[in-house]
Amino acid sequence: MARRLMIAGNWKMHKTVAESVELARGVKQGLKRSDLDVLVAPTFCALEAVARELAGSPVLLGAQNIFWEDQGAYTGEISGPMLKAAGASHVIVGHSERRQYFGETEKTVNLRLQAALRAGLTPILCVGETQAQREADATQGVLESQLAGALAGFTPEQAERLIVAYEPVWAIGTGLTASREQAAQAHALIRSWLAARFNKALAEAAIILYGGSVKPANAAGLLGQDEVDGALVGGASLTAEDFLGIIEAA
Ligand code: PGA
């Protein structure tokens, strides 16, 4: 089955509102391809301004996190309906930086995914092993338990609405990338887990992105793998030139 590629840029905690709008404009103006999905994920405070800049363009807008309640006395949190109203269609959930620095657990990832679906947002669920886990030959177990925890209680109808990003923690922001074979192997593993837990059709249709030091120079090799349906890009999404370079190479 032909799956549509997606190239997504996670701007993390970079760029002011004005800088975000400028970067979004650069991506929009330089985008020549319509055969794949392109998404940018600015900080919360830039979402609405970037949505305005991207109006009428095919570039999709995502948020970087979501709280699991829809509203209430939760100082500092941002809900699904708020993200939706700001113009987002997608949201990253369970990024390793959230797991590492902000106490994200399987349970909170699960709650955030549910909140995203409730709000009509497409979640991009991030999973991935650390260097130590890979060296201990624990990659498969780690990925499977992250998926099982994140998707606990999910029906196939819910699960088919999400995108998965395989992001080996040791490759994020380090300049190291998984080899093509390592990426293809992890993606295949995620796909077979989805087939076993839900069904084969869902697994075959699932979009599974690779993330971890994707650059214009290595994008073609990674994205040339049948199992790899696109990229979630951090550092190299911070300039229009590099991000467009990855899109061109895809
Ligand atoms: P990186 O980040 O491209 O800077 O390694 C990837 C990610 O965290 O999604």
Tab-separated table of C-alpha atoms and ligand atoms in Angstrom:
chain	number	residue	atom	x	y	z
A	1	MET	CA	0.000	0.000	0.000
A	2	ALA	CA	1.331	3.436	-0.898
A	3	ARG	CA	1.588	5.631	2.150
A	4	ARG	CA	1.871	9.377	1.843
A	5	LEU	CA	5.170	10.742	3.107
A	6	MET	CA	5.240	13.406	5.796
A	7	ILE	CA	8.094	15.749	6.649
A	8	ALA	CA	7.460	17.416	9.998
A	9	GLY	CA	9.548	20.109	11.664
A	10	ASN	CA	9.614	20.295	15.461
A	11	TRP	CA	10.913	23.754	16.316
A	12	LYS	CA	11.125	22.889	20.026
A	13	MET	CA	11.833	25.923	22.243
A	14	HIS	CA	13.212	28.044	19.419
A	15	LYS	CA	11.992	31.205	17.670
A	16	THR	CA	9.947	34.158	18.840
A	17	VAL	CA	6.546	34.758	17.280
A	18	ALA	CA	8.029	37.047	14.611
A	19	GLU	CA	10.846	34.583	13.854
A	20	SER	CA	8.361	31.727	13.649
A	21	VAL	CA	6.211	33.606	11.162
A	22	GLU	CA	9.275	34.370	9.073
A	23	LEU	CA	10.384	30.727	9.051
A	24	ALA	CA	6.871	29.547	8.195
A	25	ARG	CA	6.805	32.028	5.310
A	26	GLY	CA	10.129	30.711	4.033
A	27	VAL	CA	8.857	27.121	4.096
A	28	LYS	CA	5.581	28.066	2.443
A	29	GLN	CA	7.245	30.068	-0.310
A	30	GLY	CA	9.959	27.528	-1.008
A	31	LEU	CA	7.731	24.458	-1.038
A	32	LYS	CA	7.574	22.978	-4.512
A	33	ARG	CA	6.161	19.536	-3.824
A	34	SER	CA	2.541	18.605	-3.324
A	35	ASP	CA	3.044	14.827	-3.278
A	36	LEU	CA	3.862	14.758	0.431
A	37	ASP	CA	2.636	16.345	3.658
A	38	VAL	CA	4.697	19.078	5.263
A	39	LEU	CA	4.092	20.142	8.846
A	40	VAL	CA	5.663	22.682	11.181
A	41	ALA	CA	5.338	22.663	14.972
A	42	PRO	CA	6.202	26.041	16.512
A	43	THR	CA	5.936	26.957	20.189
A	44	PHE	CA	2.455	27.387	21.640
A	45	CYS	CA	2.628	31.165	21.623
A	46	ALA	CA	3.430	31.301	17.902
A	47	LEU	CA	0.709	28.872	16.793
A	48	GLU	CA	-1.958	31.379	15.948
A	49	ALA	CA	0.358	33.767	14.105
A	50	VAL	CA	1.880	30.897	12.122
A	51	ALA	CA	-1.616	29.578	11.331
A	52	ARG	CA	-2.447	32.982	9.857
A	53	GLU	CA	0.766	32.992	7.824
A	54	LEU	CA	0.061	29.489	6.487
A	55	ALA	CA	-3.624	30.061	5.687
A	56	GLY	CA	-4.294	28.924	2.138
A	57	SER	CA	-1.017	27.000	1.908
A	58	PRO	CA	-0.732	23.199	2.138
A	59	VAL	CA	1.716	23.403	5.061
A	60	LEU	CA	0.156	21.790	8.126
A	61	LEU	CA	0.424	23.102	11.655
A	62	GLY	CA	1.184	21.077	14.772
A	63	ALA	CA	1.685	21.766	18.466
A	64	GLN	CA	4.456	20.209	20.538
A	65	ASN	CA	2.403	19.017	23.497
A	66	ILE	CA	-1.154	18.926	24.839
A	67	PHE	CA	-2.685	18.687	28.317
A	68	TRP	CA	-5.169	15.861	28.938
A	69	GLU	CA	-8.042	17.878	30.368
A	70	ASP	CA	-10.101	20.091	28.083
A	71	GLN	CA	-10.343	22.986	30.529
A	72	GLY	CA	-10.086	23.848	34.200
A	73	ALA	CA	-7.806	25.078	36.947
A	74	TYR	CA	-4.507	23.766	35.538
A	75	THR	CA	-2.166	26.738	35.627
A	76	GLY	CA	0.240	26.798	32.717
A	77	GLU	CA	-1.375	24.027	30.700
A	78	ILE	CA	-2.852	24.138	27.205
A	79	SER	CA	-5.753	21.991	26.060
A	80	GLY	CA	-6.770	20.299	22.836
A	81	PRO	CA	-9.680	22.645	22.100
A	82	MET	CA	-7.277	25.595	22.550
A	83	LEU	CA	-4.776	24.113	20.102
A	84	LYS	CA	-7.515	23.387	17.624
A	85	ALA	CA	-8.878	26.929	17.923
A	86	ALA	CA	-5.366	28.316	17.394
A	87	GLY	CA	-5.230	26.491	14.048
A	88	ALA	CA	-3.338	23.291	14.808
A	89	SER	CA	-4.370	20.033	13.146
A	90	HIS	CA	-1.642	17.843	14.675
A	91	VAL	CA	0.133	17.512	18.007
A	92	ILE	CA	3.372	15.791	19.037
A	93	VAL	CA	2.875	13.534	22.067
A	94	GLY	CA	5.456	11.756	24.202
A	95	HIS	CA	8.580	13.297	22.709
A	96	SER	CA	11.657	11.901	24.455
A	97	GLU	CA	12.510	15.367	25.779
A	98	ARG	CA	9.136	15.407	27.559
A	99	ARG	CA	9.788	11.911	28.890
A	100	GLN	CA	13.337	12.823	29.956
A	101	TYR	CA	12.905	16.303	31.431
A	102	PHE	CA	9.239	16.659	32.312
A	103	GLY	CA	8.227	13.388	33.896
A	104	GLU	CA	6.160	12.107	30.994
A	105	THR	CA	5.001	8.537	31.653
A	106	GLU	CA	3.162	5.905	29.583
A	107	LYS	CA	0.015	6.876	31.467
A	108	THR	CA	0.275	10.601	30.691
A	109	VAL	CA	1.162	9.859	27.072
A	110	ASN	CA	-1.999	7.749	26.899
A	111	LEU	CA	-4.117	10.538	28.388
A	112	ARG	CA	-2.640	13.131	26.034
A	113	LEU	CA	-3.339	10.931	23.005
A	114	GLN	CA	-6.950	10.564	24.087
A	115	ALA	CA	-7.248	14.328	24.572
A	116	ALA	CA	-5.838	14.956	21.104
A	117	LEU	CA	-8.315	12.583	19.471
A	118	ARG	CA	-11.196	14.117	21.442
A	119	ALA	CA	-10.218	17.530	20.106
A	120	GLY	CA	-10.001	16.277	16.529
A	121	LEU	CA	-6.203	16.614	16.411
A	122	THR	CA	-3.919	14.037	14.806
A	123	PRO	CA	-1.368	12.922	17.393
A	124	ILE	CA	2.228	12.176	16.434
A	125	LEU	CA	3.257	9.619	19.054
A	126	CYS	CA	7.012	9.473	19.666
A	127	VAL	CA	8.717	6.288	20.816
A	128	GLY	CA	12.378	5.342	20.958
A	129	GLU	CA	15.118	3.660	22.954
A	130	THR	CA	18.121	5.193	24.689
A	131	GLN	CA	21.713	4.317	23.869
A	132	ALA	CA	21.962	2.121	26.966
A	133	GLN	CA	18.778	0.272	26.043
A	134	ARG	CA	20.037	-0.339	22.513
A	135	GLU	CA	23.379	-1.586	23.811
A	136	ALA	CA	21.564	-3.910	26.218
A	137	ASP	CA	19.619	-5.320	23.251
A	138	ALA	CA	16.406	-4.019	24.791
A	139	THR	CA	15.173	-1.941	21.826
A	140	GLN	CA	12.315	-4.231	20.900
A	141	GLY	CA	11.026	-4.512	24.464
A	142	VAL	CA	11.247	-0.759	25.009
A	143	LEU	CA	9.372	0.085	21.820
A	144	GLU	CA	6.707	-2.511	22.527
A	145	SER	CA	6.127	-1.365	26.074
A	146	GLN	CA	5.994	2.300	25.034
A	147	LEU	CA	3.420	1.442	22.361
A	148	ALA	CA	1.416	-0.779	24.703
A	149	GLY	CA	1.312	1.903	27.396
A	150	ALA	CA	0.533	4.759	25.018
A	151	LEU	CA	-2.244	2.869	23.276
A	152	ALA	CA	-3.747	1.070	26.278
A	153	GLY	CA	-7.506	0.858	25.847
A	154	PHE	CA	-7.410	2.182	22.289
A	155	THR	CA	-9.813	0.840	19.687
A	156	PRO	CA	-8.642	0.331	16.088
A	157	GLU	CA	-10.801	3.323	15.114
A	158	GLN	CA	-8.797	5.480	17.512
A	159	ALA	CA	-5.432	3.978	16.686
A	160	GLU	CA	-5.824	4.452	12.953
A	161	ARG	CA	-5.935	8.193	13.487
A	162	LEU	CA	-2.423	8.514	14.812
A	163	ILE	CA	1.020	8.905	13.345
A	164	VAL	CA	3.976	7.197	15.032
A	165	ALA	CA	7.495	8.640	15.113
A	166	TYR	CA	10.404	6.331	15.819
A	167	GLU	CA	12.998	8.524	17.459
A	168	PRO	CA	16.008	6.727	18.929
A	169	VAL	CA	16.930	8.953	21.869
A	170	TRP	CA	20.645	8.584	21.146
A	171	ALA	CA	20.144	10.127	17.707
A	172	ILE	CA	18.205	13.216	18.782
A	173	GLY	CA	20.249	16.372	18.519
A	174	THR	CA	23.484	14.381	18.599
A	175	GLY	CA	24.403	14.300	14.929
A	176	LEU	CA	24.194	10.491	15.109
A	177	THR	CA	21.499	8.852	13.023
A	178	ALA	CA	20.191	5.359	12.968
A	179	SER	CA	21.546	3.531	9.955
A	180	ARG	CA	19.009	2.836	7.208
A	181	GLU	CA	18.901	-0.749	8.370
A	182	GLN	CA	18.381	0.165	12.029
A	183	ALA	CA	15.578	2.558	11.097
A	184	ALA	CA	13.910	0.071	8.751
A	185	GLN	CA	14.146	-2.646	11.380
A	186	ALA	CA	12.606	-0.519	14.146
A	187	HIS	CA	9.833	0.663	11.826
A	188	ALA	CA	9.044	-2.901	10.798
A	189	LEU	CA	8.897	-3.877	14.445
A	190	ILE	CA	6.456	-1.053	15.220
A	191	ARG	CA	4.355	-2.057	12.230
A	192	SER	CA	4.169	-5.686	13.279
A	193	TRP	CA	3.247	-4.658	16.805
A	194	LEU	CA	0.371	-2.576	15.374
A	195	ALA	CA	-0.734	-5.536	13.236
A	196	ALA	CA	-0.768	-7.868	16.229
A	197	ARG	CA	-2.454	-5.407	18.608
A	198	PHE	CA	-4.988	-4.009	16.097
A	199	ASN	CA	-5.046	-5.412	12.579
A	200	LYS	CA	-2.947	-5.812	9.469
A	201	ALA	CA	-4.730	-3.180	7.394
A	202	LEU	CA	-4.243	-0.584	10.115
A	203	ALA	CA	-0.566	-1.480	10.399
A	204	GLU	CA	-0.026	-1.261	6.672
A	205	ALA	CA	-1.687	2.132	6.451
A	206	ALA	CA	0.113	3.554	9.501
A	207	ILE	CA	2.454	6.470	8.877
A	208	ILE	CA	5.704	5.881	10.771
A	209	LEU	CA	8.185	8.751	10.747
A	210	TYR	CA	11.864	8.566	11.613
A	211	GLY	CA	13.413	11.251	13.830
A	212	GLY	CA	16.953	11.853	15.029
A	213	SER	CA	19.459	14.153	13.321
A	214	VAL	CA	17.767	14.066	9.920
A	215	LYS	CA	19.584	16.502	7.601
A	216	PRO	CA	19.425	17.264	3.861
A	217	ALA	CA	22.528	15.092	3.395
A	218	ASN	CA	21.150	11.932	5.028
A	219	ALA	CA	17.438	12.330	4.273
A	220	ALA	CA	17.406	10.505	0.940
A	221	GLY	CA	19.016	7.379	2.396
A	222	LEU	CA	16.711	7.164	5.410
A	223	LEU	CA	13.575	8.080	3.518
A	224	GLY	CA	14.439	5.683	0.733
A	225	GLN	CA	13.561	2.794	3.048
A	226	ASP	CA	10.117	1.363	2.279
A	227	GLU	CA	9.333	1.191	5.981
A	228	VAL	CA	10.117	4.876	6.584
A	229	ASP	CA	7.170	7.146	5.787
A	230	GLY	CA	8.786	10.459	6.501
A	231	ALA	CA	10.770	12.384	9.063
A	232	LEU	CA	10.322	14.314	12.265
A	233	VAL	CA	13.063	16.900	12.120
A	234	GLY	CA	14.390	19.025	14.964
A	235	GLY	CA	17.565	21.054	14.413
A	236	ALA	CA	17.450	21.015	10.620
A	237	SER	CA	13.883	22.367	10.604
A	238	LEU	CA	15.060	25.679	12.042
A	239	THR	CA	16.114	27.123	8.703
A	240	ALA	CA	13.873	27.083	5.651
A	241	GLU	CA	16.843	26.107	3.500
A	242	ASP	CA	17.682	22.927	5.418
A	243	PHE	CA	14.066	21.950	5.951
A	244	LEU	CA	13.252	22.434	2.262
A	245	GLY	CA	16.426	20.490	1.436
A	246	ILE	CA	15.062	17.517	3.368
A	247	ILE	CA	11.697	17.854	1.616
A	248	GLU	CA	13.429	17.904	-1.771
A	249	ALA	CA	15.504	14.841	-0.859
A	250	ALA	CA	12.479	12.850	0.322
B	1	PGA	P1	16.938	16.470	15.806
B	1	PGA	O1	15.591	16.302	16.646
B	1	PGA	O2	16.544	16.433	14.358
B	1	PGA	O3	17.486	17.807	16.205
B	1	PGA	O4	17.824	15.324	16.171
B	1	PGA	C1	14.655	15.342	16.265
B	1	PGA	C2	13.469	15.385	17.176
B	1	PGA	O5	13.640	15.588	18.391
B	1	PGA	O6	12.333	15.230	16.715
